[in-house]
Amino acid sequence: MKWEPVIGIEVHVELETQSKMFCGCAVDFEAEPNTNVCPVCLGLPGALPVPNRTAIEWITKIGLAFNCSISERSQFHRKNYFYSDQPKNYQISQFDVPVCHDGWIDVTVDGETSRIRVNRAHMEEDTGKSIHVGESGRIHSATETLLNFNRAGVPLVEIVSEADIRSAAQARAYAQDLRTVVAALGVSDAKLEEGSIRFDANVSIRPVGTEPFGTKVEVKNMNSFRSLERAVDYEILRQADVLDQGGTVDQETRHWDEGEGVTHSMRSKEGSSDYRYFPEPDLLPIEVTEEWRNEIAATLPELPSARAARYVGLGVDADSATSLAGSEPLMVMFESSLAAGAPAQVAANWLTGEVTAWSRRESTDITDSALTGQHVAQLAAMVEANSLSSTAAKEVLGHVLAGEGDPADVAAAHDLIQISDSGALESAVDQVIGENEDQFARLAGGEDKLIGFFVGQVMRVTGGKADPRAVTDIIRSRIG
Amino acid sequence: MPIEIDIAHVARLARIELSDQQLADYRAQLGVILDHAARVQELPTDGVAPTSHPLDMVNAFRDDVVSPSLDRDEVLSQAPDAINGFFRVPPSLDNE
Amino acid sequence: MTDPADFTLVEAAAALRAGQQTSVALTEAVLTRASLTEAAVHAYLTIDRSGALAAAEAADRRISSGRAVGPLDGLPIALKDNMMTRGLETTASSKILAGYIPPYDGTVVARLREAGAVFVGKTNLDEFAMGSSTENSAFGPTRNPWNLDTVPGGSSGGSAAAVAAGSALAGLGSDTGGSIRQPAALCGLVGMKPTYGLVSRYGLIAFASSLDQIGPLTHTVEDAAILYEAIAGHDPLDATSFPGPAPSGTVRLGAGVSGLRVGIVNELSGQGIDDEVMAAFRTTVERLAAAGAEIVELSLPSTATALSAYYLIAPAECSANLARFDGVRYGLRIDGGTVDEMMSRTRADGFGPEVIRRILLGTYALSAGYYDAFYGQAQRVRTLIIQEFAAAYEQVDVLVSPTAPAPAFELGAKTQDPLSMYMQDICTIPSNLSGHPAMSVPVGLSTTGLPIGFQVMAPALGETVMFQVAAAIEELSDDIGRPVLEVVAS
């Protein structure tokens, strides 16, 4: 049978506020274990939560960025379940009335754009961290668990998509776009590898052309976009295999094993969970008035999709525009290059090409390099004035990134300035013609491919610093 | 109408380990109390909104400002088991 | 001359100001009283003799140098043991918290410290404030100083007994369904539950978060008003704290009741109430009428369902509030092979039967399939009760009823029958559900010499008129005096 995957993505975003969601403890993951804890986030008897206003503003910002409606009045609920890294054994979360609901984003895969609906974005608190200690380091053979509550109570936004996603590639694109937007909002460092943004996928399949959803499996533990795509792909194939062989898919949670490239069932002693949600009596409803919402909306930065469209309008190709708009450091560098007068497409090529490659190679943020927008503009001007070849320009760029100085100094120091002074070039051309009279006669006689030979000879004579276009022009003028 | 109570499931949800005799006793007591409590179902409440908070207030927030945390030694001095700055508990699942 | 242990707060403060007493002497007086009565009464779980005397000495230094910090400076007060006191054991009368030393003070405790109050110690209660007799304590029951065979009421029975016995000049209790007012009635004291949100709950071990309020237990209405004023007021650490100024408790004391409209709630003043209690209630109402109050009879039909709603809402909230007692971070731990086993054994061993009963009840009421019929429906009934109270307060200034259905009962009389114990709170629960203030004033003694209380209820933030009426009732009633203590040398 031919199967169609139906995928929804749940995203947890840790907000990078100064203090935790319901208490004044610092949000700081570097700290010594159990040093950022207080009666509230440790769940001591008698402690009470008070919500962080900035977190409420930031989730509203996230909701607006995903075209969500903002609830005029929303409410916290208690989600009851026992887990040793959850201090109160309930999580303060939201249930029937989240802060944000009914939004969407457009996701493009292979040139095809689809609208993925966002069901909701709600506010909750993170748990502490468990370290399962045991010989193999695996949870099943752990002999004890160590608990650190520094993360307990860190503000967490959960963004839940509708089951609108139809392929693993689309799931990946949705996740990437979502991360890009969250990073652009400046509300989270949104790093997968550090767990400050976490993706879970709900995957089911159904026969192509049918409506009812199949049994949904939740897949967890993907810590890169690639593993998200692989895990979803694997799960689609696994389910199709089960169904094709006449089996049934169990509703369950499965863990992605990156090394083995498979998902494993998470066996749990608990049957179906019963979270016994009820309105959190320690907290008042949240009312986001139109006035407050507008104030928050006014702080929204230009979002990546709008920014990319603007770059295309400046003449940048679509792919580069998306890359530039989707990366905060690239965007900042690009904007400052434009401000310093660099032509858009030239700057875009360098930034998405050499500069990005350098950043990856050196594992250094562009913002931490010596490169400035001023440098990019200078470099572009030198190429424009023919005093640098485009090849030499790329070399100069590398030296500037490494902190050797501004482009003019670097080009001079590395002897990369092109000779475009016509007197010097003319004498070099004449010298080469004099040394190769036979060939010149054939060129003059119409054997035009020899022009390359002469340009090459001039480059040799000038040590590669001649501007090849100018050289060509002079040779042609000699043919007369 | 006798009230259905899966007392073992309820005790499990509440993480209270009880003997069969205790479960039976609590099951009986809860039955009596819930029979009385079920009177709430006799009042007509169509269109009545539930009250979860007696005062009609909204929006109590705190500013996003860091305040001092507790001293770790003082915190861990109350822990049943702690080591190297961590709380320590038995493993999550049975060893298999 | 009166033993200073029998002073009211007002008398003691006057004696301090006049230089006739020192805080140390007052503190010694209540500690001496405690040493004589505690073996029989068992009002305290912890007596902090050295801490109290140190605080008293500091108060005396302030007072003698003219820097007294207010009307409570230097006065010995008892705290219910469900309030966090930094460095002083706090157990909520539960085995699961035996030996627990909190690293912080609750807001009320901190405010009283700043006001110069001297904390004598921590008083007994029904475990986690769940009960109406102070028999559900892991550390043994408290007895009523008026008759040691009877209970002091609960759950704030320890604070009530301490004040009645003179082992503190005043006490603080917490009231979730009547836990201040009912023991006040049974121990011949004034007990007051403020409007929900007026007194911070930060540092009060939560029982039912939407119902709990801290309030005073005192000998007189004026004492209650003074202590209430000291603890009331906005607290940024409690999101449910009322942001405006707290109404005055003292400003209308002595103003009488002439012209005030007093409503009798029919549903709370008849069925199920003991004859002697009803007689004392009627006498008091007649006296109010004679003093110029207009008496109105009212029906609040949904209050008849209040008890049922309460026994769904309070257990539901407590089932979550008490989930944190799991043997992980503090308190008791019973070992197990897995963390799950450890938690389940710790909770089975650490909680007493009444607490387990309510956790199971609340877990059930919230669980899938039953939520709407039980918890959800109880919340809708709560709305009806609030609406009925609001309509009633359009017609009257205060509502009145008996406080407890009967005077103090004998120890053990109701321990085997949870429902009959729950009936103790039938008159007090509606004000917790509505969030309105209410208080109990002693109005007489039964033929067996046990105190009888009278309840005054007021609309939200109606403390001023409530204290005004309560003071008038106190004035109009015969003084019940103090219990004759059976002193047992320790």
PDB file of N, CA, C and O in Angstrom, chain A residues 197-222:
ATOM      1  N   ILE A 197      16.538  24.618  22.675  1.00  0.00           N
ATOM      2  CA  ILE A 197      15.356  24.405  21.839  1.00  0.00           C
ATOM      3  C   ILE A 197      15.299  22.905  21.552  1.00  0.00           C
ATOM      4  O   ILE A 197      16.323  22.286  21.259  1.00  0.00           O
ATOM      5  N   ARG A 198      14.132  22.302  21.759  1.00  0.00           N
ATOM      6  CA  ARG A 198      14.017  20.845  21.655  1.00  0.00           C
ATOM      7  C   ARG A 198      12.798  20.495  20.798  1.00  0.00           C
ATOM      8  O   ARG A 198      11.746  21.092  20.956  1.00  0.00           O
ATOM      9  N   PHE A 199      13.006  19.560  19.899  1.00  0.00           N
ATOM     10  CA  PHE A 199      11.933  19.175  18.971  1.00  0.00           C
ATOM     11  C   PHE A 199      11.482  17.745  19.221  1.00  0.00           C
ATOM     12  O   PHE A 199      12.312  16.842  19.328  1.00  0.00           O
ATOM     13  N   ASP A 200      10.181  17.545  19.300  1.00  0.00           N
ATOM     14  CA  ASP A 200       9.597  16.200  19.312  1.00  0.00           C
ATOM     15  C   ASP A 200       8.664  16.126  18.115  1.00  0.00           C
ATOM     16  O   ASP A 200       8.057  17.125  17.740  1.00  0.00           O
ATOM     17  N   ALA A 201       8.562  14.920  17.536  1.00  0.00           N
ATOM     18  CA  ALA A 201       7.689  14.767  16.375  1.00  0.00           C
ATOM     19  C   ALA A 201       6.597  13.759  16.673  1.00  0.00           C
ATOM     20  O   ALA A 201       6.848  12.724  17.294  1.00  0.00           O
ATOM     21  N   ASN A 202       5.376  14.086  16.279  1.00  0.00           N
ATOM     22  CA  ASN A 202       4.286  13.118  16.341  1.00  0.00           C
ATOM     23  C   ASN A 202       4.064  12.606  14.930  1.00  0.00           C
ATOM     24  O   ASN A 202       3.721  13.371  14.034  1.00  0.00           O
ATOM     25  N   VAL A 203       4.298  11.313  14.749  1.00  0.00           N
ATOM     26  CA  VAL A 203       4.267  10.746  13.404  1.00  0.00           C
ATOM     27  C   VAL A 203       3.187   9.671  13.313  1.00  0.00           C
ATOM     28  O   VAL A 203       3.096   8.801  14.184  1.00  0.00           O
ATOM     29  N   SER A 204       2.368   9.764  12.281  1.00  0.00           N
ATOM     30  CA  SER A 204       1.465   8.649  11.944  1.00  0.00           C
ATOM     31  C   SER A 204       1.433   8.552  10.427  1.00  0.00           C
ATOM     32  O   SER A 204       1.907   9.440   9.730  1.00  0.00           O
ATOM     33  N   ILE A 205       0.890   7.469   9.944  1.00  0.00           N
ATOM     34  CA  ILE A 205       0.740   7.336   8.488  1.00  0.00           C
ATOM     35  C   ILE A 205      -0.679   6.858   8.181  1.00  0.00           C
ATOM     36  O   ILE A 205      -1.349   6.278   9.037  1.00  0.00           O
ATOM     37  N   ARG A 206      -1.119   7.173   6.977  1.00  0.00           N
ATOM     38  CA  ARG A 206      -2.436   6.704   6.536  1.00  0.00           C
ATOM     39  C   ARG A 206      -2.354   6.402   5.046  1.00  0.00           C
ATOM     40  O   ARG A 206      -1.482   6.959   4.346  1.00  0.00           O
ATOM     41  N   PRO A 207      -3.252   5.521   4.553  1.00  0.00           N
ATOM     42  CA  PRO A 207      -3.226   5.243   3.119  1.00  0.00           C
ATOM     43  C   PRO A 207      -3.427   6.543   2.336  1.00  0.00           C
ATOM     44  O   PRO A 207      -4.257   7.372   2.726  1.00  0.00           O
ATOM     45  N   VAL A 208      -2.647   6.700   1.282  1.00  0.00           N
ATOM     46  CA  VAL A 208      -2.765   7.904   0.460  1.00  0.00           C
ATOM     47  C   VAL A 208      -4.208   8.070   0.009  1.00  0.00           C
ATOM     48  O   VAL A 208      -4.853   7.088  -0.363  1.00  0.00           O
ATOM     49  N   GLY A 209      -4.700   9.287   0.125  1.00  0.00           N
ATOM     50  CA  GLY A 209      -6.048   9.555  -0.361  1.00  0.00           C
ATOM     51  C   GLY A 209      -7.127   9.377   0.699  1.00  0.00           C
ATOM     52  O   GLY A 209      -8.293   9.641   0.445  1.00  0.00           O
ATOM     53  N   THR A 210      -6.733   8.927   1.919  1.00  0.00           N
ATOM     54  CA  THR A 210      -7.742   8.780   2.968  1.00  0.00           C
ATOM     55  C   THR A 210      -7.612   9.924   3.967  1.00  0.00           C
ATOM     56  O   THR A 210      -6.587  10.595   4.045  1.00  0.00           O
ATOM     57  N   GLU A 211      -8.681  10.117   4.735  1.00  0.00           N
ATOM     58  CA  GLU A 211      -8.730  11.225   5.681  1.00  0.00           C
ATOM     59  C   GLU A 211      -8.308  10.861   7.101  1.00  0.00           C
ATOM     60  O   GLU A 211      -7.507  11.570   7.702  1.00  0.00           O
ATOM     61  N   PRO A 212      -8.853   9.758   7.683  1.00  0.00           N
ATOM     62  CA  PRO A 212      -8.620   9.525   9.127  1.00  0.00           C
ATOM     63  C   PRO A 212      -7.137   9.365   9.438  1.00  0.00           C
ATOM     64  O   PRO A 212      -6.398   8.758   8.650  1.00  0.00           O
ATOM     65  N   PHE A 213      -6.730   9.899  10.593  1.00  0.00           N
ATOM     66  CA  PHE A 213      -5.339   9.783  11.015  1.00  0.00           C
ATOM     67  C   PHE A 213      -5.067   8.370  11.505  1.00  0.00           C
ATOM     68  O   PHE A 213      -5.938   7.724  12.070  1.00  0.00           O
ATOM     69  N   GLY A 214      -3.839   7.921  11.303  1.00  0.00           N
ATOM     70  CA  GLY A 214      -3.411   6.644  11.881  1.00  0.00           C
ATOM     71  C   GLY A 214      -3.029   6.849  13.339  1.00  0.00           C
ATOM     72  O   GLY A 214      -3.173   7.931  13.894  1.00  0.00           O
ATOM     73  N   THR A 215      -2.525   5.777  13.951  1.00  0.00           N
ATOM     74  CA  THR A 215      -2.095   5.867  15.354  1.00  0.00           C
ATOM     75  C   THR A 215      -0.797   6.659  15.428  1.00  0.00           C
ATOM     76  O   THR A 215       0.150   6.406  14.696  1.00  0.00           O
ATOM     77  N   LYS A 216      -0.797   7.597  16.394  1.00  0.00           N
ATOM     78  CA  LYS A 216       0.314   8.545  16.454  1.00  0.00           C
ATOM     79  C   LYS A 216       1.405   8.045  17.392  1.00  0.00           C
ATOM     80  O   LYS A 216       1.126   7.539  18.475  1.00  0.00           O
ATOM     81  N   VAL A 217       2.633   8.187  16.946  1.00  0.00           N
ATOM     82  CA  VAL A 217       3.788   7.825  17.767  1.00  0.00           C
ATOM     83  C   VAL A 217       4.598   9.090  18.011  1.00  0.00           C
ATOM     84  O   VAL A 217       4.855   9.862  17.097  1.00  0.00           O
ATOM     85  N   GLU A 218       4.966   9.304  19.276  1.00  0.00           N
ATOM     86  CA  GLU A 218       5.769  10.478  19.597  1.00  0.00           C
ATOM     87  C   GLU A 218       7.240  10.092  19.568  1.00  0.00           C
ATOM     88  O   GLU A 218       7.641   9.128  20.226  1.00  0.00           O
ATOM     89  N   VAL A 219       8.020  10.820  18.782  1.00  0.00           N
ATOM     90  CA  VAL A 219       9.451  10.515  18.663  1.00  0.00           C
ATOM     91  C   VAL A 219      10.236  11.635  19.327  1.00  0.00           C
ATOM     92  O   VAL A 219      10.030  12.816  19.033  1.00  0.00           O
ATOM     93  N   LYS A 220      11.114  11.237  20.249  1.00  0.00           N
ATOM     94  CA  LYS A 220      11.875  12.221  21.027  1.00  0.00           C
ATOM     95  C   LYS A 220      13.368  12.013  20.834  1.00  0.00           C
ATOM     96  O   LYS A 220      13.788  11.032  20.238  1.00  0.00           O
ATOM     97  N   ASN A 221      14.124  12.944  21.421  1.00  0.00           N
ATOM     98  CA  ASN A 221      15.578  12.805  21.528  1.00  0.00           C
ATOM     99  C   ASN A 221      16.321  13.064  20.218  1.00  0.00           C
ATOM    100  O   ASN A 221      17.317  12.430  19.931  1.00  0.00           O
ATOM    101  N   MET A 222      15.847  14.027  19.437  1.00  0.00           N
ATOM    102  CA  MET A 222      16.594  14.422  18.242  1.00  0.00           C
ATOM    103  C   MET A 222      17.342  15.721  18.571  1.00  0.00           C
ATOM    104  O   MET A 222      16.708  16.692  18.943  1.00  0.00           O
TER     105      MET A 222
END
